[in-house]
Amino acid sequence: MYRFLLTPRWWGINVFVLLAIPFCVFMGSWQLSRFDARVQDHRTLTAQAASARTAAPRPLDRLLPVDQRTSGAPATATGRYGKQLLVPGRELDGKAGYYVLTLLRTGSGKALPVVRGWLPGAADPAKAPAPPTGEVTVTGALQASESPTDSGVSAQGGLPSGQTGVISAASLVNLVPYDVYDAWVTLDKADSGMKAVPAKAPEGSGLDLKAFQNLGYTGEWFVFAGFVVFMWFRLVRREVEALRDAELGLTPEGSEGSQNSGDPGDSGTREAAEERRAPAL
């Protein structure tokens, strides 16, 4: 009864099934491991952020380049404030406003972007407090350069002079006459009546949409594996039923009649052909 499984056609089906099932299981396990890794990263960085609040600030140069380990770490830098820019379109506590960004020129010759605070409303240079004069030492949370793909960040082309949409070395190098660190700092305590901007978690470190996509893909791959098994058994069952019907002499209803009656169109065609041949006889 099951000898049909050894036919060339079924050999192809069987090989496909034997390859598809472990592949689906492997891909599902891999997606699950990706989700587990993101969960572990989230736990690690949450603990790191908690310890960073009580950790002693370290010099900026010891924390560069910024990565998931150093992002949010307290950093200190000394220098003199230079050019000041406004960063519009930034929300804080559900209110629209803007950052006040000032470049701190350090002894290394590079400038460190420092977010001195946040103000509500439309960006207005007249309302932004002037930076302190003389040499200052700032302390704040270290942050990686932004990109337009970051949440809440927009390039906002065509901004007025003195404004920037993205806090990054790539965007600021065209606005200031000196080199800029590929990082920035948000002060722990804002200056002159502004609100302090809280540090952001590093990109890809939390349980975001991508993490739950990995979990969803895990379920999909295991469902695919189950579907392959289900379809194989379904095909085998149909083949067995067809063989049993053939052994019992059972045929689909109407098939015998259709074989005997033929197609009316074909009959008409044969009659026309006979009429054309008649004069030649």
Short mmCIF file of C-alpha atoms in Angstrom, two decimals:
data_model
loop_
_atom_site.label_atom_id
_atom_site.label_comp_id
_atom_site.label_asym_id
_atom_site.label_seq_id
_atom_site.Cartn_x
_atom_site.Cartn_y
_atom_site.Cartn_z
CA MET A 1 0.00 0.00 0.00
CA TYR A 2 2.76 2.45 0.85
CA ARG A 3 5.17 1.42 -1.89
CA PHE A 4 4.33 4.66 -3.69
CA LEU A 5 6.61 6.41 -1.17
CA LEU A 6 9.57 4.91 -3.03
CA THR A 7 8.60 6.34 -6.41
CA PRO A 8 10.76 9.18 -7.86
CA ARG A 9 7.98 11.70 -7.31
CA TRP A 10 7.65 10.85 -3.64
CA TRP A 11 11.40 10.67 -3.18
CA GLY A 12 11.48 14.37 -4.11
CA ILE A 13 8.66 15.17 -1.67
CA ASN A 14 10.29 13.19 1.14
CA VAL A 15 13.69 14.83 0.65
CA PHE A 16 12.08 18.27 0.67
CA VAL A 17 10.26 17.49 3.94
CA LEU A 18 13.39 16.06 5.59
CA LEU A 19 15.32 19.22 4.70
CA ALA A 20 12.55 21.75 5.42
CA ILE A 21 11.73 20.59 8.96
CA PRO A 22 15.24 20.93 10.48
CA PHE A 23 15.76 24.20 8.57
CA CYS A 24 12.57 25.70 10.07
CA VAL A 25 13.50 24.46 13.55
CA PHE A 26 17.01 25.92 13.19
CA MET A 27 15.71 29.31 12.04
CA GLY A 28 13.13 29.39 14.84
CA SER A 29 15.79 28.55 17.43
CA TRP A 30 18.09 31.23 15.99
CA GLN A 31 15.37 33.90 16.20
CA LEU A 32 14.63 32.82 19.78
CA SER A 33 18.33 33.18 20.67
CA ARG A 34 18.26 36.70 19.19
CA PHE A 35 15.33 37.59 21.44
CA ASP A 36 17.09 36.09 24.48
CA ALA A 37 20.20 38.13 23.68
CA ARG A 38 18.16 41.35 23.52
CA VAL A 39 16.51 40.52 26.84
CA GLN A 40 19.94 39.93 28.40
CA ASP A 41 21.26 43.20 26.93
CA HIS A 42 18.26 45.02 28.34
CA ARG A 43 18.88 43.61 31.81
CA THR A 44 22.60 44.39 31.65
CA LEU A 45 22.11 47.96 30.47
CA THR A 46 19.33 48.57 32.99
CA ALA A 47 21.70 47.53 35.78
CA GLN A 48 24.45 49.62 34.19
CA ALA A 49 22.22 52.69 34.04
CA ALA A 50 21.31 52.26 37.70
CA SER A 51 24.96 52.03 38.73
CA ALA A 52 25.89 54.98 36.49
CA ARG A 53 23.71 57.29 38.57
CA THR A 54 25.96 56.75 41.57
CA ALA A 55 29.26 56.26 39.71
CA ALA A 56 31.95 58.91 39.83
CA PRO A 57 32.29 60.94 36.61
CA ARG A 58 35.28 60.08 34.43
CA PRO A 59 37.21 62.24 31.96
CA LEU A 60 35.68 62.34 28.50
CA ASP A 61 38.69 60.85 26.69
CA ARG A 62 38.53 57.68 28.84
CA LEU A 63 34.96 56.96 27.70
CA LEU A 64 35.41 57.36 23.96
CA PRO A 65 34.36 55.98 21.56
CA VAL A 66 30.77 55.77 22.74
CA ASP A 67 29.26 52.28 22.75
CA GLN A 68 26.54 50.45 24.68
CA ARG A 69 28.88 50.12 27.63
CA THR A 70 29.79 53.81 27.92
CA SER A 71 26.55 55.38 26.66
CA GLY A 72 24.91 57.19 29.55
CA ALA A 73 28.05 57.08 31.71
CA PRO A 74 28.82 60.27 33.67
CA ALA A 75 31.59 62.22 31.96
CA THR A 76 33.48 65.44 32.68
CA ALA A 77 35.18 67.86 30.33
CA THR A 78 36.88 71.22 30.80
CA GLY A 79 37.04 74.08 28.34
CA ARG A 80 35.42 77.31 27.19
CA TYR A 81 31.99 77.64 25.65
CA GLY A 82 31.89 78.75 22.05
CA LYS A 83 29.15 78.74 19.42
CA GLN A 84 25.59 78.12 20.57
CA LEU A 85 22.90 76.37 18.50
CA LEU A 86 19.26 75.47 19.01
CA VAL A 87 17.81 72.01 18.31
CA PRO A 88 14.07 72.40 17.53
CA GLY A 89 11.37 69.76 17.60
CA ARG A 90 12.34 68.08 20.87
CA GLU A 91 9.73 66.96 23.39
CA LEU A 92 10.13 66.72 27.15
CA ASP A 93 7.38 65.58 29.54
CA GLY A 94 4.93 65.56 26.64
CA LYS A 95 5.57 69.20 25.69
CA ALA A 96 7.12 70.53 22.49
CA GLY A 97 10.29 72.56 22.79
CA TYR A 98 13.95 72.73 21.86
CA TYR A 99 17.42 71.97 23.18
CA VAL A 100 20.00 74.63 23.87
CA LEU A 101 23.23 73.20 22.50
CA THR A 102 26.58 74.88 23.16
CA LEU A 103 29.98 73.77 21.86
CA LEU A 104 32.61 73.39 24.60
CA ARG A 105 36.08 73.98 23.18
CA THR A 106 38.44 71.69 25.09
CA GLY A 107 42.21 71.68 25.40
CA SER A 108 42.46 68.92 22.80
CA GLY A 109 41.42 71.34 20.09
CA LYS A 110 38.07 69.60 19.57
CA ALA A 111 34.68 70.89 20.65
CA LEU A 112 32.23 68.85 22.71
CA PRO A 113 28.51 69.43 22.03
CA VAL A 114 26.85 70.11 25.38
CA VAL A 115 23.06 70.17 25.80
CA ARG A 116 22.71 72.72 28.56
CA GLY A 117 18.95 72.30 28.86
CA TRP A 118 15.50 72.34 27.29
CA LEU A 119 13.03 75.18 26.80
CA PRO A 120 9.34 74.98 25.76
CA GLY A 121 7.85 76.49 22.63
CA ALA A 122 9.37 77.41 19.29
CA ALA A 123 13.13 77.80 19.04
CA ASP A 124 13.98 81.40 19.88
CA PRO A 125 17.60 82.59 20.23
CA ALA A 126 16.42 85.53 22.35
CA LYS A 127 15.04 83.16 25.03
CA ALA A 128 18.07 80.85 25.12
CA PRO A 129 20.35 81.81 28.04
CA ALA A 130 23.89 82.76 27.11
CA PRO A 131 26.57 80.27 28.20
CA PRO A 132 28.90 81.03 31.12
CA THR A 133 32.11 82.80 30.27
CA GLY A 134 35.63 81.70 31.14
CA GLU A 135 36.86 78.18 31.73
CA VAL A 136 34.21 75.74 32.96
CA THR A 137 34.05 72.07 33.86
CA VAL A 138 30.87 70.31 32.81
CA THR A 139 29.46 67.02 34.10
CA GLY A 140 26.78 65.06 32.34
CA ALA A 141 25.69 61.83 30.69
CA LEU A 142 27.66 60.82 27.62
CA GLN A 143 25.59 60.19 24.49
CA ALA A 144 26.32 58.80 21.04
CA SER A 145 25.89 60.98 17.97
CA GLU A 146 22.33 61.05 16.67
CA SER A 147 21.07 60.11 13.23
CA PRO A 148 17.76 60.99 11.52
CA THR A 149 16.63 57.37 12.01
CA ASP A 150 16.74 57.70 15.81
CA SER A 151 13.38 57.96 17.57
CA GLY A 152 12.19 61.57 17.72
CA VAL A 153 15.09 62.87 15.61
CA SER A 154 14.54 64.61 12.29
CA ALA A 155 17.04 66.15 9.91
CA GLN A 156 14.62 69.06 9.28
CA GLY A 157 16.28 70.47 6.20
CA GLY A 158 16.18 74.20 5.60
CA LEU A 159 16.43 75.25 9.24
CA PRO A 160 17.24 78.89 10.03
CA SER A 161 20.80 79.90 10.80
CA GLY A 162 21.84 78.92 14.30
CA GLN A 163 19.76 75.74 14.38
CA THR A 164 20.45 72.05 13.73
CA GLY A 165 18.11 69.09 13.55
CA VAL A 166 20.64 66.40 14.55
CA ILE A 167 23.30 66.38 17.24
CA SER A 168 26.19 64.69 15.48
CA ALA A 169 29.73 65.46 14.38
CA ALA A 170 28.68 65.01 10.74
CA SER A 171 26.06 67.76 10.95
CA LEU A 172 27.90 70.14 13.28
CA VAL A 173 31.18 70.14 11.37
CA ASN A 174 29.46 72.25 8.71
CA LEU A 175 28.18 74.76 11.27
CA VAL A 176 31.27 75.44 13.40
CA PRO A 177 34.85 76.30 12.40
CA TYR A 178 36.52 73.56 14.49
CA ASP A 179 36.59 69.79 14.88
CA VAL A 180 33.80 68.19 16.89
CA TYR A 181 33.78 65.06 19.06
CA ASP A 182 31.66 62.20 17.75
CA ALA A 183 29.62 62.32 20.96
CA TRP A 184 27.71 64.79 23.11
CA VAL A 185 26.86 65.38 26.75
CA THR A 186 23.61 66.34 28.44
CA LEU A 187 24.17 68.19 31.72
CA ASP A 188 23.00 66.64 34.97
CA LYS A 189 21.79 70.09 36.09
CA ALA A 190 20.51 72.47 33.44
CA ASP A 191 21.72 76.07 33.31
CA SER A 192 19.71 79.23 33.95
CA GLY A 193 16.17 77.99 34.51
CA MET A 194 16.14 75.39 31.76
CA LYS A 195 15.11 71.78 32.29
CA ALA A 196 17.76 69.07 32.20
CA VAL A 197 17.48 66.66 29.28
CA PRO A 198 17.54 63.02 30.48
CA ALA A 199 19.99 60.62 28.89
CA LYS A 200 18.66 58.22 26.27
CA ALA A 201 19.30 54.49 26.26
CA PRO A 202 21.64 53.30 23.51
CA GLU A 203 19.93 52.28 20.28
CA GLY A 204 19.01 48.60 20.00
CA SER A 205 19.57 47.90 23.71
CA GLY A 206 16.00 47.65 24.94
CA LEU A 207 12.94 45.49 24.44
CA ASP A 208 11.83 47.47 21.40
CA LEU A 209 9.81 46.47 18.36
CA LYS A 210 12.76 44.63 16.81
CA ALA A 211 13.08 42.42 19.88
CA PHE A 212 9.43 41.34 19.70
CA GLN A 213 9.76 40.87 15.94
CA ASN A 214 12.40 38.23 16.70
CA LEU A 215 9.92 36.54 19.04
CA GLY A 216 7.22 36.67 16.37
CA TYR A 217 9.56 35.19 13.76
CA THR A 218 10.33 32.37 16.19
CA GLY A 219 6.67 31.38 16.27
CA GLU A 220 6.36 31.67 12.50
CA TRP A 221 9.25 29.29 11.80
CA PHE A 222 7.89 26.65 14.19
CA VAL A 223 4.46 27.01 12.59
CA PHE A 224 6.08 26.48 9.17
CA ALA A 225 7.69 23.28 10.46
CA GLY A 226 4.34 22.00 11.72
CA PHE A 227 2.67 22.96 8.44
CA VAL A 228 5.23 20.95 6.43
CA VAL A 229 4.53 17.86 8.56
CA PHE A 230 0.76 18.37 8.27
CA MET A 231 0.89 18.72 4.48
CA TRP A 232 3.06 15.59 4.14
CA PHE A 233 0.57 13.47 6.08
CA ARG A 234 -2.29 15.02 4.11
CA LEU A 235 -0.66 14.12 0.77
CA VAL A 236 0.09 10.57 1.94
CA ARG A 237 -3.52 10.12 3.07
CA ARG A 238 -4.89 11.34 -0.27
CA GLU A 239 -2.55 9.01 -2.15
CA VAL A 240 -3.63 6.02 -0.03
CA GLU A 241 -7.30 6.87 -0.53
CA ALA A 242 -6.80 7.13 -4.29
CA LEU A 243 -5.13 3.69 -4.37
CA ARG A 244 -7.95 2.12 -2.35
CA ASP A 245 -10.56 3.63 -4.67
CA ALA A 246 -8.69 2.23 -7.66
CA GLU A 247 -8.58 -1.24 -6.08
CA LEU A 248 -12.34 -1.13 -5.44
CA GLY A 249 -13.05 0.08 -8.97
CA LEU A 250 -14.47 3.39 -7.77
CA THR A 251 -14.24 6.41 -10.09
CA PRO A 252 -15.46 10.01 -9.68
CA GLU A 253 -19.11 10.61 -10.58
CA GLY A 254 -19.72 11.59 -14.14
CA SER A 255 -16.28 10.68 -15.39
CA GLU A 256 -17.54 7.54 -17.22
CA GLY A 257 -20.37 9.42 -18.85
CA SER A 258 -18.08 12.18 -20.01
CA GLN A 259 -15.75 9.59 -21.55
CA ASN A 260 -18.61 7.95 -23.48
CA SER A 261 -20.44 11.05 -24.58
CA GLY A 262 -17.43 13.02 -25.77
CA ASP A 263 -17.38 16.75 -26.45
CA PRO A 264 -20.21 18.14 -28.63
CA GLY A 265 -17.78 20.57 -30.14
CA ASP A 266 -15.51 17.71 -31.20
CA SER A 267 -18.50 15.90 -32.80
CA GLY A 268 -19.38 18.98 -34.79
CA THR A 269 -15.83 19.31 -35.95
CA ARG A 270 -15.72 15.68 -37.17
CA GLU A 271 -18.99 16.10 -39.10
CA ALA A 272 -17.70 19.23 -40.82
CA ALA A 273 -14.50 17.44 -41.77
CA GLU A 274 -16.48 14.54 -43.30
CA GLU A 275 -18.58 16.97 -45.37
CA ARG A 276 -15.41 18.58 -46.78
CA ARG A 277 -14.03 15.19 -47.73
CA ALA A 278 -17.27 13.99 -49.41
CA PRO A 279 -16.84 15.69 -52.84
CA ALA A 280 -13.43 14.13 -53.25
CA LEU A 281 -14.85 10.60 -53.04
#
